The first five atom37 places (N, CA, C, CB, O) and aatype in JSON, in Angstrom:
{
  "aatype": [20, 20, 20, 20, 20, 20, 20, 20, 20, 20, 20, 20, 20, 20, 20, 20, 20, 20, 20, 20, 20, 20, 20, 20, 20, 20, 20, 20, 20, 20, 20, 20, 20, 20, 20, 20, 20, 20, 20, 20, 20, 20, 20, 20, 20, 20, 20, 20, 20, 20, 20, 20, 20, 20, 20, 20, 20, 20, 20, 20, 20, 20, 20, 20, 20, 20, 20, 20, 20],
  "atom_mask": [
    [1, 1, 1, 1, 1],
    [1, 1, 1, 1, 1],
    [1, 1, 1, 1, 1],
    [1, 1, 1, 1, 1],
    [1, 1, 1, 1, 1],
    [1, 1, 1, 1, 1],
    [1, 1, 1, 1, 1],
    [1, 1, 1, 1, 1],
    [1, 1, 1, 1, 1],
    [1, 1, 1, 1, 1],
    [1, 1, 1, 1, 1],
    [1, 1, 1, 1, 1],
    [1, 1, 1, 1, 1],
    [1, 1, 1, 1, 1],
    [1, 1, 1, 1, 1],
    [1, 1, 1, 1, 1],
    [1, 1, 1, 1, 1],
    [1, 1, 1, 1, 1],
    [1, 1, 1, 1, 1],
    [1, 1, 1, 1, 1],
    [1, 1, 1, 1, 1],
    [1, 1, 1, 1, 1],
    [1, 1, 1, 1, 1],
    [1, 1, 1, 1, 1],
    [1, 1, 1, 1, 1],
    [1, 1, 1, 1, 1],
    [1, 1, 1, 1, 1],
    [1, 1, 1, 1, 1],
    [1, 1, 1, 1, 1],
    [1, 1, 1, 1, 1],
    [1, 1, 1, 1, 1],
    [1, 1, 1, 1, 1],
    [1, 1, 1, 1, 1],
    [1, 1, 1, 1, 1],
    [1, 1, 1, 1, 1],
    [1, 1, 1, 1, 1],
    [1, 1, 1, 1, 1],
    [1, 1, 1, 1, 1],
    [1, 1, 1, 1, 1],
    [1, 1, 1, 1, 1],
    [1, 1, 1, 1, 1],
    [1, 1, 1, 1, 1],
    [1, 1, 1, 1, 1],
    [1, 1, 1, 1, 1],
    [1, 1, 1, 1, 1],
    [1, 1, 1, 1, 1],
    [1, 1, 1, 1, 1],
    [1, 1, 1, 1, 1],
    [1, 1, 1, 1, 1],
    [1, 1, 1, 1, 1],
    [1, 1, 1, 1, 1],
    [1, 1, 1, 1, 1],
    [1, 1, 1, 1, 1],
    [1, 1, 1, 1, 1],
    [1, 1, 1, 1, 1],
    [1, 1, 1, 1, 1],
    [1, 1, 1, 1, 1],
    [1, 1, 1, 1, 1],
    [1, 1, 1, 1, 1],
    [1, 1, 1, 1, 1],
    [1, 1, 1, 1, 1],
    [1, 1, 1, 1, 1],
    [1, 1, 1, 1, 1],
    [1, 1, 1, 1, 1],
    [1, 1, 1, 1, 1],
    [1, 1, 1, 1, 1],
    [1, 1, 1, 1, 1],
    [1, 1, 1, 1, 1],
    [1, 1, 1, 1, 1]
  ],
  "atom_positions": [
    [[-89.64, -17.13, 14.56], [-88.81, -18.37, 14.76], [-87.42, -17.98, 15.12], [-88.79, -19.27, 13.49], [-86.85, -18.53, 16.05]],
    [[-86.84, -17.01, 14.38], [-85.49, -16.53, 14.71], [-85.39, -16.02, 16.08], [-85.06, -15.48, 13.79], [-84.45, -16.32, 16.82]],
    [[-86.41, -15.2, 16.43], [-86.43, -14.6, 17.81], [-86.38, -15.6, 18.84], [-87.65, -13.77, 18.05], [-85.62, -15.5, 19.8]],
    [[-87.24, -16.67, 18.65], [-87.36, -17.72, 19.72], [-85.98, -18.49, 19.79], [-88.61, -18.76, 19.39], [-85.52, -18.83, 20.88]],
    [[-85.37, -18.75, 18.64], [-84.07, -19.38, 18.63], [-83.09, -18.58, 19.41], [-83.58, -19.57, 17.24], [-82.36, -19.12, 20.24]],
    [[-83.05, -17.25, 19.16], [-82.14, -16.35, 19.84], [-82.39, -16.35, 21.3], [-82.25, -14.98, 19.31], [-81.44, -16.35, 22.08]],
    [[-83.63, -16.35, 21.72], [-83.91, -16.39, 23.18], [-83.4, -17.58, 23.9], [-85.34, -16.31, 23.4], [-83.19, -17.56, 25.12]],
    [[-83.19, -18.69, 23.1], [-82.65, -19.89, 23.66], [-81.16, -20.01, 23.4], [-83.38, -21.09, 23.12], [-80.57, -21.05, 23.68]],
    [[-80.53, -18.96, 22.85], [-79.07, -19.0, 22.56], [-78.67, -19.8, 21.38], [-78.36, -19.52, 23.71], [-77.51, -20.22, 21.27]],
    [[-79.57, -20.02, 20.52], [-79.36, -20.84, 19.32], [-79.2, -19.96, 18.04], [-80.55, -21.81, 19.14], [-80.05, -19.11, 17.8]],
    [[-78.17, -20.13, 17.24], [-77.98, -19.39, 16.02], [-77.93, -20.54, 14.92], [-76.6, -18.43, 16.07], [-77.25, -21.57, 15.04]],
    [[-78.72, -20.23, 13.86], [-78.68, -21.09, 12.67], [-78.07, -20.44, 11.46], [-80.05, -21.54, 12.32], [-78.15, -19.21, 11.35]],
    [[-77.48, -21.16, 10.56], [-77.03, -20.62, 9.29], [-78.35, -20.27, 8.51], [-76.07, -21.67, 8.49], [-79.44, -20.73, 8.85]],
    [[-78.17, -19.48, 7.48], [-79.35, -18.98, 6.71], [-80.09, -20.16, 6.06], [-78.89, -17.95, 5.6], [-81.32, -20.15, 6.02]],
    [[-79.38, -21.18, 5.55], [-80.09, -22.28, 4.94], [-80.76, -23.16, 5.97], [-79.15, -23.1, 4.1], [-81.82, -23.73, 5.68]],
    [[-80.21, -23.29, 7.15], [-80.83, -24.04, 8.22], [-82.03, -23.39, 8.74], [-79.9, -24.27, 9.29], [-83.01, -24.07, 9.06]],
    [[-82.02, -22.05, 8.87], [-83.17, -21.34, 9.3], [-84.26, -21.39, 8.31], [-82.84, -19.99, 9.58], [-85.41, -21.54, 8.73]],
    [[-84.01, -21.28, 7.01], [-84.99, -21.35, 5.95], [-85.69, -22.76, 5.95], [-84.3, -21.06, 4.57], [-86.91, -22.88, 5.85]],
    [[-84.82, -23.79, 6.07], [-85.37, -25.16, 6.08], [-86.3, -25.37, 7.28], [-84.23, -26.2, 6.11], [-87.37, -25.96, 7.15]],
    [[-85.88, -24.89, 8.4], [-86.72, -24.99, 9.61], [-88.01, -24.3, 9.5], [-86.01, -24.45, 10.76], [-89.05, -24.82, 9.88]],
    [[-87.94, -23.12, 8.98], [-89.14, -22.29, 8.77], [-90.14, -23.0, 7.8], [-88.73, -20.88, 8.21], [-91.35, -23.06, 8.03]],
    [[-89.6, -23.48, 6.79], [-90.41, -24.19, 5.77], [-91.02, -25.48, 6.36], [-89.53, -24.54, 4.52], [-92.17, -25.82, 6.06]],
    [[-90.25, -26.2, 7.23], [-90.72, -27.48, 7.78], [-91.79, -27.31, 8.83], [-89.56, -28.25, 8.38], [-92.64, -28.18, 9.01]],
    [[-91.77, -26.13, 9.55], [-92.72, -25.87, 10.66], [-93.68, -24.76, 10.35], [-91.99, -25.52, 11.92], [-94.3, -24.21, 11.26]],
    [[-93.81, -24.43, 9.1], [-94.74, -23.39, 8.67], [-96.16, -23.58, 9.22], [-94.79, -23.35, 7.18], [-96.89, -24.48, 8.83]],
    [[-96.51, -22.69, 10.13], [-97.89, -22.72, 10.75], [-98.03, -23.57, 11.96], [-98.9, -23.2, 9.75], [-99.1, -23.69, 12.54]],
    [[-96.9, -24.19, 12.34], [-96.94, -25.05, 13.49], [-95.9, -24.66, 14.53], [-96.72, -26.48, 13.07], [-94.85, -25.29, 14.65]],
    [[-96.2, -23.56, 15.31], [-95.26, -23.05, 16.24], [-95.0, -23.97, 17.36], [-95.69, -21.78, 16.74], [-93.89, -23.98, 17.91]],
    [[-96.0, -24.78, 17.75], [-95.8, -25.69, 18.83], [-94.73, -26.72, 18.51], [-97.09, -26.36, 19.16], [-93.88, -27.01, 19.35]],
    [[-94.77, -27.26, 17.31], [-93.77, -28.25, 16.89], [-92.42, -27.62, 16.76], [-94.16, -28.89, 15.58], [-91.42, -28.26, 17.1]],
    [[-92.34, -26.35, 16.25], [-91.12, -25.61, 16.21], [-90.49, -25.42, 17.52], [-91.34, -24.34, 15.61], [-89.27, -25.56, 17.68]],
    [[-91.35, -25.1, 18.52], [-90.86, -24.93, 19.91], [-90.24, -26.2, 20.5], [-92.0, -24.49, 20.79], [-89.25, -26.15, 21.21]],
    [[-90.88, -27.37, 20.16], [-90.41, -28.61, 20.61], [-89.05, -28.93, 19.98], [-91.42, -29.68, 20.31], [-88.16, -29.46, 20.64]],
    [[-88.9, -28.6, 18.71], [-87.59, -28.79, 17.93], [-86.5, -27.95, 18.57], [-87.76, -28.38, 16.38], [-85.35, -28.37, 18.73]],
    [[-86.9, -26.74, 18.93], [-85.84, -25.82, 19.5], [-85.4, -26.34, 20.82], [-86.36, -24.35, 19.66], [-84.24, -26.14, 21.17]],
    [[-86.29, -27.06, 21.64], [-85.91, -27.71, 22.89], [-84.81, -28.76, 22.56], [-87.17, -28.38, 23.6], [-83.77, -28.82, 23.21]],
    [[-85.09, -29.56, 21.55], [-84.1, -30.62, 21.18], [-82.79, -30.11, 20.73], [-84.63, -31.47, 20.11], [-81.75, -30.69, 21.01]],
    [[-82.85, -28.88, 19.94], [-81.62, -28.35, 19.47], [-80.74, -27.84, 20.61], [-81.89, -27.27, 18.5], [-79.53, -27.7, 20.42]],
    [[-81.33, -27.56, 21.8], [-80.5, -27.14, 22.91], [-79.5, -28.21, 23.31], [-81.35, -26.8, 24.09], [-78.52, -27.91, 23.99]],
    [[-79.72, -29.43, 22.89], [-78.74, -30.53, 23.25], [-77.54, -30.51, 22.37], [-79.4, -31.93, 23.15], [-76.56, -31.19, 22.67]],
    [[-77.53, -29.77, 21.3], [-76.37, -29.64, 20.38], [-75.47, -28.57, 20.97], [-76.82, -29.26, 18.89], [-75.85, -27.4, 21.07]],
    [[-74.29, -28.97, 21.35], [-73.31, -28.01, 21.87], [-72.46, -27.52, 20.64], [-72.39, -28.69, 23.04], [-71.65, -28.26, 20.08]],
    [[-72.68, -26.27, 20.28], [-71.96, -25.69, 19.16], [-71.44, -24.36, 19.52], [-72.83, -25.6, 17.94], [-72.07, -23.57, 20.23]],
    [[-70.22, -24.1, 18.99], [-69.54, -22.82, 19.28], [-69.9, -21.79, 18.22], [-68.0, -23.02, 19.33], [-69.59, -20.6, 18.36]],
    [[-70.57, -22.26, 17.12], [-70.97, -21.34, 16.04], [-72.33, -21.7, 15.58], [-69.98, -21.36, 14.86], [-72.94, -22.61, 16.14]],
    [[-72.84, -21.03, 14.58], [-74.16, -21.31, 14.08], [-74.34, -22.7, 13.64], [-74.48, -20.43, 12.99], [-73.45, -23.27, 12.99]],
    [[-75.48, -23.31, 13.96], [-75.77, -24.66, 13.61], [-76.11, -24.72, 12.11], [-76.92, -25.22, 14.48], [-76.81, -23.87, 11.57]],
    [[-75.61, -25.73, 11.49], [-75.77, -25.89, 10.0], [-77.03, -26.75, 9.69], [-74.46, -26.57, 9.37], [-77.6, -27.42, 10.55]],
    [[-77.39, -26.68, 8.45], [-78.55, -27.54, 8.02], [-78.26, -29.05, 8.27], [-78.87, -27.31, 6.48], [-79.16, -29.78, 8.68]],
    [[-77.03, -29.52, 8.03], [-76.72, -30.9, 8.31], [-76.9, -31.28, 9.82], [-75.29, -31.17, 7.86], [-77.28, -32.4, 10.16]],
    [[-76.6, -30.28, 10.71], [-76.76, -30.6, 12.09], [-78.16, -30.68, 12.61], [-76.06, -29.66, 12.85], [-78.48, -31.46, 13.5]],
    [[-79.01, -29.83, 12.02], [-80.39, -29.77, 12.5], [-81.37, -30.65, 11.75], [-80.86, -28.4, 12.44], [-82.46, -30.92, 12.24]],
    [[-80.99, -31.09, 10.54], [-81.92, -31.88, 9.68], [-82.42, -33.11, 10.42], [-81.22, -32.32, 8.36], [-83.62, -33.35, 10.38]],
    [[-81.61, -33.87, 11.06], [-82.12, -35.04, 11.75], [-83.2, -34.77, 12.77], [-81.02, -35.72, 12.42], [-84.12, -35.56, 12.95]],
    [[-83.07, -33.62, 13.43], [-84.06, -33.23, 14.5], [-85.39, -32.84, 13.8], [-83.5, -31.97, 15.41], [-86.47, -33.12, 14.31]],
    [[-85.29, -32.23, 12.66], [-86.52, -31.78, 11.93], [-87.23, -33.02, 11.22], [-86.12, -30.66, 10.83], [-88.44, -33.22, 11.31]],
    [[-86.42, -33.75, 10.57], [-86.96, -34.87, 9.83], [-87.58, -35.9, 10.71], [-85.91, -35.51, 9.01], [-88.48, -36.61, 10.26]],
    [[-87.15, -36.03, 11.96], [-87.71, -37.05, 12.89], [-89.15, -36.61, 13.3], [-86.76, -37.23, 14.19], [-89.94, -37.41, 13.79]],
    [[-89.44, -35.33, 13.1], [-90.76, -34.87, 13.51], [-91.72, -34.96, 12.32], [-90.7, -33.41, 14.05], [-92.92, -34.86, 12.54]],
    [[-91.3, -35.12, 11.17], [-92.2, -35.18, 9.99], [-92.54, -36.69, 9.72], [-91.49, -34.51, 8.68], [-91.87, -37.38, 8.96]],
    [[-93.59, -37.12, 10.38], [-93.88, -38.51, 10.46], [-94.77, -39.02, 9.31], [-94.51, -38.78, 11.75], [-95.0, -40.23, 9.21]],
    [[-95.29, -38.1, 8.42], [-96.12, -38.5, 7.34], [-95.49, -38.07, 5.97], [-97.52, -37.91, 7.53], [-94.82, -37.05, 5.85]],
    [[-95.77, -38.89, 5.02], [-95.4, -38.54, 3.63], [-96.61, -38.09, 2.91], [-94.76, -39.72, 2.88], [-97.72, -38.34, 3.38]],
    [[-96.47, -37.45, 1.82], [-97.61, -37.03, 1.05], [-98.51, -38.17, 0.7], [-97.18, -36.34, -0.17], [-99.73, -38.0, 0.69]],
    [[-97.99, -39.3, 0.4], [-98.78, -40.48, 0.02], [-99.52, -40.99, 1.21], [-97.89, -41.59, -0.56], [-100.65, -41.44, 1.04]],
    [[-98.99, -40.97, 2.4], [-99.68, -41.4, 3.6], [-100.85, -40.48, 3.95], [-98.71, -41.47, 4.76], [-101.84, -40.94, 4.51]],
    [[-100.75, -39.21, 3.62], [-101.86, -38.22, 3.91], [-103.0, -38.42, 3.0], [-101.38, -36.78, 3.78], [-104.12, -38.05, 3.34]],
    [[-102.78, -38.97, 1.86], [-103.82, -39.12, 0.88], [-104.71, -40.36, 1.14], [-103.2, -39.19, -0.5], [-105.82, -40.47, 0.63]],
    [[-104.17, -41.29, 1.93], [-104.95, -42.53, 2.23], [-105.95, -42.32, 3.33], [-104.02, -43.66, 2.63], [-106.67, -43.25, 3.69]]
  ]
}
């Protein structure tokens, strides 16, 4: 994940990278889509958790309760 981010010129803070890795664990396709969205953020330094969280949370469309139904 970190390698793919770097290939796209994106740097994340440690907590942001950990959150992204946990959110997309086992789903590299969804992670790649998120990286494309993150390209729209113009940042001069590493992106923080607060900056990336809206992009990641918008992809998580099911809650635990919805999956059990």
